CSV table of C-alpha atoms in Angstrom, one decimal:
chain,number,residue,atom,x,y,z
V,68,UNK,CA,0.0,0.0,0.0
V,69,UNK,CA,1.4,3.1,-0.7
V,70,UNK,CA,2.5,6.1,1.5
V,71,UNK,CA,0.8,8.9,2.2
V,72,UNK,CA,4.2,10.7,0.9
V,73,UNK,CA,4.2,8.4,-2.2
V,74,UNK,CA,0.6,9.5,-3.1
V,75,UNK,CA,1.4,12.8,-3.0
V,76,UNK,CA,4.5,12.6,-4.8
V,77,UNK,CA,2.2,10.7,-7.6
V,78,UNK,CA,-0.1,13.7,-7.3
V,79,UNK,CA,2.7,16.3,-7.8
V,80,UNK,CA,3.9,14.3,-10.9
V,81,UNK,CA,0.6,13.7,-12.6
V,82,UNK,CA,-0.4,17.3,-11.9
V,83,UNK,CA,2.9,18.7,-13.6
V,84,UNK,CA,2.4,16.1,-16.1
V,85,UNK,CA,-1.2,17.7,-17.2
V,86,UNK,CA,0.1,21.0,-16.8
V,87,UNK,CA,2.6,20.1,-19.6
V,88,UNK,CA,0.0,18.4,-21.9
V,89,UNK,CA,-2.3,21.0,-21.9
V,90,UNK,CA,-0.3,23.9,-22.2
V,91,UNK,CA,0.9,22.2,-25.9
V,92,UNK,CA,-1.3,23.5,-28.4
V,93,UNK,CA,-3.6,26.1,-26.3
V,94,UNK,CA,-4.0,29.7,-27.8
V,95,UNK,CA,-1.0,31.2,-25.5
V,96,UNK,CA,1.5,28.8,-27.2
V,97,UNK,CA,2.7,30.0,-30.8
V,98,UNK,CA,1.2,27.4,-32.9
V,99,UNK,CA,1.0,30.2,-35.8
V,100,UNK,CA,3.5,29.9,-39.5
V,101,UNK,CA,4.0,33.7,-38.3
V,102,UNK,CA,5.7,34.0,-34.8
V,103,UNK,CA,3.4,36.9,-32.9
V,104,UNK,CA,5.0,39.9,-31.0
V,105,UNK,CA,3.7,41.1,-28.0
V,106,UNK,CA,1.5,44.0,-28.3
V,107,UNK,CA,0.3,45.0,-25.4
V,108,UNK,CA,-1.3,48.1,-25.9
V,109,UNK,CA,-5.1,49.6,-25.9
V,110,UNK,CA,-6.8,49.7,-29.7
V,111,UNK,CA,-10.4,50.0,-31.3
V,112,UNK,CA,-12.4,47.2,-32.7
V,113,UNK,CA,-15.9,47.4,-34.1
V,114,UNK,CA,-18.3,44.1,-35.1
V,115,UNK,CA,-19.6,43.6,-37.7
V,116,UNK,CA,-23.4,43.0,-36.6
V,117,UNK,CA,-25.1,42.8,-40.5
V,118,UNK,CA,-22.8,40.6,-42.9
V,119,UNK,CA,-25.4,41.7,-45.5
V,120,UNK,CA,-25.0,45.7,-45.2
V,121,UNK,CA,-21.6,45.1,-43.4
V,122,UNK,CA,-23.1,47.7,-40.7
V,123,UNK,CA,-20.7,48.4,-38.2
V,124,UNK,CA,-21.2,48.6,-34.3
V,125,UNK,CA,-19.9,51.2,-32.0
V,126,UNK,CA,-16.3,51.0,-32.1
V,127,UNK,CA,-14.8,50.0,-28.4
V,128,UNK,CA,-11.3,49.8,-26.6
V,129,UNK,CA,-9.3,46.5,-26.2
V,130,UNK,CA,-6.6,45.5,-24.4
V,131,UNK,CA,-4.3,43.8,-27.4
V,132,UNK,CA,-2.2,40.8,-26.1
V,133,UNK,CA,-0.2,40.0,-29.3
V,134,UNK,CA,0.2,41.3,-33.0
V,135,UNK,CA,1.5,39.6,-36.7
V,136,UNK,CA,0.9,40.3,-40.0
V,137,UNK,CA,-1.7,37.9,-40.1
V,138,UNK,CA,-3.5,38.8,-37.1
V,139,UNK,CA,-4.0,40.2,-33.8
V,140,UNK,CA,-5.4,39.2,-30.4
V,141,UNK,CA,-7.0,41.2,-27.3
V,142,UNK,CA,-8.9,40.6,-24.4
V,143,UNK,CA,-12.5,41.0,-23.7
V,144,UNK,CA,-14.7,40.7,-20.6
V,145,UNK,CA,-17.0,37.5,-22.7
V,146,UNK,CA,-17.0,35.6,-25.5
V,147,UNK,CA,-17.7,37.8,-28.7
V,148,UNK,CA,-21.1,38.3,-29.5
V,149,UNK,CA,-20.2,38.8,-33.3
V,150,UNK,CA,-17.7,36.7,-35.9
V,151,UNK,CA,-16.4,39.9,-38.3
V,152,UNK,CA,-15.2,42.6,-37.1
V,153,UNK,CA,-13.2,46.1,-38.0
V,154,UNK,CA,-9.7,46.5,-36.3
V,155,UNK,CA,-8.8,50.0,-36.0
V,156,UNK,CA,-4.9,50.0,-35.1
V,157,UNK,CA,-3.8,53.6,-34.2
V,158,UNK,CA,-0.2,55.3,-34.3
V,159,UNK,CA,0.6,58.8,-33.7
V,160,UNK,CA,0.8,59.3,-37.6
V,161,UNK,CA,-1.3,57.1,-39.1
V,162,UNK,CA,-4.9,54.7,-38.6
V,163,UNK,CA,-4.8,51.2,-40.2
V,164,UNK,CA,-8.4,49.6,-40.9
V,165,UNK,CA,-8.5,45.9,-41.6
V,166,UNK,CA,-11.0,43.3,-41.9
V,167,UNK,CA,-10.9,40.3,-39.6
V,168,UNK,CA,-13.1,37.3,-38.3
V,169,UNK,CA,-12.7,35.2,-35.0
V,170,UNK,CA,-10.3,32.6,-35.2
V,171,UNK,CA,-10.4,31.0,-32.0
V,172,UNK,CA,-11.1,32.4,-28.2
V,173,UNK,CA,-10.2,30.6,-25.0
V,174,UNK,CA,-11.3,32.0,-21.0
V,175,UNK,CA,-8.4,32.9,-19.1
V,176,UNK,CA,-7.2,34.1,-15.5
V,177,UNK,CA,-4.9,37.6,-15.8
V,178,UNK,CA,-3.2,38.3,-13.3
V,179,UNK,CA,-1.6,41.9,-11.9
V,180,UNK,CA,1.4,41.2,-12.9
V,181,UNK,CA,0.8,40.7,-16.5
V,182,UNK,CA,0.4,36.9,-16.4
V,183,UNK,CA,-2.5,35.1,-18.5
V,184,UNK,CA,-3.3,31.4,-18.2
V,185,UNK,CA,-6.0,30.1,-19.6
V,186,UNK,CA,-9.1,28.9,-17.1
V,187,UNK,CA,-8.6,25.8,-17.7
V,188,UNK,CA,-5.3,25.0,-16.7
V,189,UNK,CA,-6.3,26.5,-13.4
V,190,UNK,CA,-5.4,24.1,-11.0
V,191,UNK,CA,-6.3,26.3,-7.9
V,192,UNK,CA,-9.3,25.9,-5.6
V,193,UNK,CA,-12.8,26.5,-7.4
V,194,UNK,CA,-13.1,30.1,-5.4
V,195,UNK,CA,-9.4,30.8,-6.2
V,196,UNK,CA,-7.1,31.1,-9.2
V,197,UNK,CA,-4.2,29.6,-9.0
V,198,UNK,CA,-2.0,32.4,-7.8
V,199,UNK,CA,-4.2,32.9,-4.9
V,200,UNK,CA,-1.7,35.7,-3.5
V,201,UNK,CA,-2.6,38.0,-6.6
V,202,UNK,CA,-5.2,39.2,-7.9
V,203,UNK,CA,-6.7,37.8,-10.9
V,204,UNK,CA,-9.9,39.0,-13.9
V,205,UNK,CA,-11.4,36.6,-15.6
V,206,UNK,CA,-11.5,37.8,-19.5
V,207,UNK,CA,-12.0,36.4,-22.8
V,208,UNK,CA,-9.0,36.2,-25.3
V,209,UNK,CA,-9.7,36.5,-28.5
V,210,UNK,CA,-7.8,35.2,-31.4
V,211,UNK,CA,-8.3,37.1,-34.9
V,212,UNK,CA,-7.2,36.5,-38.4
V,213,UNK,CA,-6.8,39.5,-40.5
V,214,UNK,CA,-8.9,39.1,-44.1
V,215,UNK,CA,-8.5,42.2,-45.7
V,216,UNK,CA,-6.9,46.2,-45.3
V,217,UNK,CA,-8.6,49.0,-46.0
V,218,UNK,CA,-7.6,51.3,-48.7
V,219,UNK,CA,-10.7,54.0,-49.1
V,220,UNK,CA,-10.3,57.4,-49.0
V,221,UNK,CA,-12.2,57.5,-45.8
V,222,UNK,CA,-12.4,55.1,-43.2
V,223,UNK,CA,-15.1,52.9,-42.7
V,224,UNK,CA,-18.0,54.4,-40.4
V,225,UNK,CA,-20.1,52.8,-37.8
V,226,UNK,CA,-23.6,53.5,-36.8
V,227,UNK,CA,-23.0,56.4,-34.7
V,228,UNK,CA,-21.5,58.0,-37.9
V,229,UNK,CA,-17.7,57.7,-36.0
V,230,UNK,CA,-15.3,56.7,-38.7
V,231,UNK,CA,-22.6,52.3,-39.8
V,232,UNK,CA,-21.7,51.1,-43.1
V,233,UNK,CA,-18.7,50.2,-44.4
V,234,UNK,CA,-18.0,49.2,-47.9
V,235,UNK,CA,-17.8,45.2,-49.0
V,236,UNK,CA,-14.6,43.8,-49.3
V,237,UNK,CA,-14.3,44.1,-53.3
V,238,UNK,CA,-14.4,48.3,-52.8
V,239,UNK,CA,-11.8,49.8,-51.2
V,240,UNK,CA,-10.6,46.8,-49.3
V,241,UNK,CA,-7.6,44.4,-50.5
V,242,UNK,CA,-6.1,41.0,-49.3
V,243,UNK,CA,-4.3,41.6,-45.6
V,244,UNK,CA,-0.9,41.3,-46.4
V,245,UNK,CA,-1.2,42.2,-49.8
V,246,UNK,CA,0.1,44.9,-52.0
């Protein structure tokens, strides 16, 4: 019969051992042909809620976690509501508007310190994340793949008139990392 000691010990292992497994593959690993940077800064997105008129909602700040050429991610407080959307990435010289759709998005714990693990690698008590000396937020990161850049004149609009309808892909958009 084993020891007490030996069944913890077995506990340890197999817990690390899970921890490994799951962490291969999940949306904080790079599993991308393009290696993302971080990009933790604050930009705009707006959803598309009308694939038909391509109307725009309000546009809103995110909290971006990481940035390539083929797409971006950011945090929100839930899932996405919507599957296109408008990201408005912001310079002091210059506003970039591209097309993009919801990839992938995965719940995750972030903690003060700039940590993120996903929820369900948690391996804390039910009432406590992991790190149960910090403080942690449940959010919503979001994985997007970037479809197509504007190049209109103007920039798209959304319902409130700021910068609702924007124009379909073949006018005044082209192929995100294209020329």
């Amino acid at each position: 019969m084993p020891t007490v000691e030996a069944a913890g010990d077995a506990g340890f292992y197999e817990l690390i051992h899970r921890i490994a497994r799951q962490s291969q593959g999940t949306l904080l690993e790079n599993r991308r042909a393009q290696r993302r940077i971080p990009f933790k800064t604050t930009q705009r997105i707006a959803s598309i809620e009308d694939d038909a008129t391509h109307r725009l909602g309000d546009f809103i700040s995110v909290q971006c976690y990481d940035l390539n050429g083929g797409g971006i991610a950011f945090l929100l407080p839930d899932h996405p509501p919507f599957q296109r959307l408008i990201v408005e990435l912001s310079c002091p010289l210059k506003k970039v508007f591209l097309l993009a759709e919801v990839a992938h998005t995965v719940a995750v714990y972030v903690y003060s310190n700039g940590d993120i693990m996903p929820e369900e690698m948690d391996i804390g008590d039910a009432d406590q994340p992991l790190h149960a000396s910090e403080q942690a937020e449940r959010r919503v990161l979001v994985g997007c793949r970037f479809l197509s850049r504007w190049d209109g004149a103007k920039p798209p609009t959304n319902a409130s008139g700021e910068t609702g309808r924007i124009t379909p892909p073949s006018d005044g958009w082209r192929r995100a990392g294209g020329s």
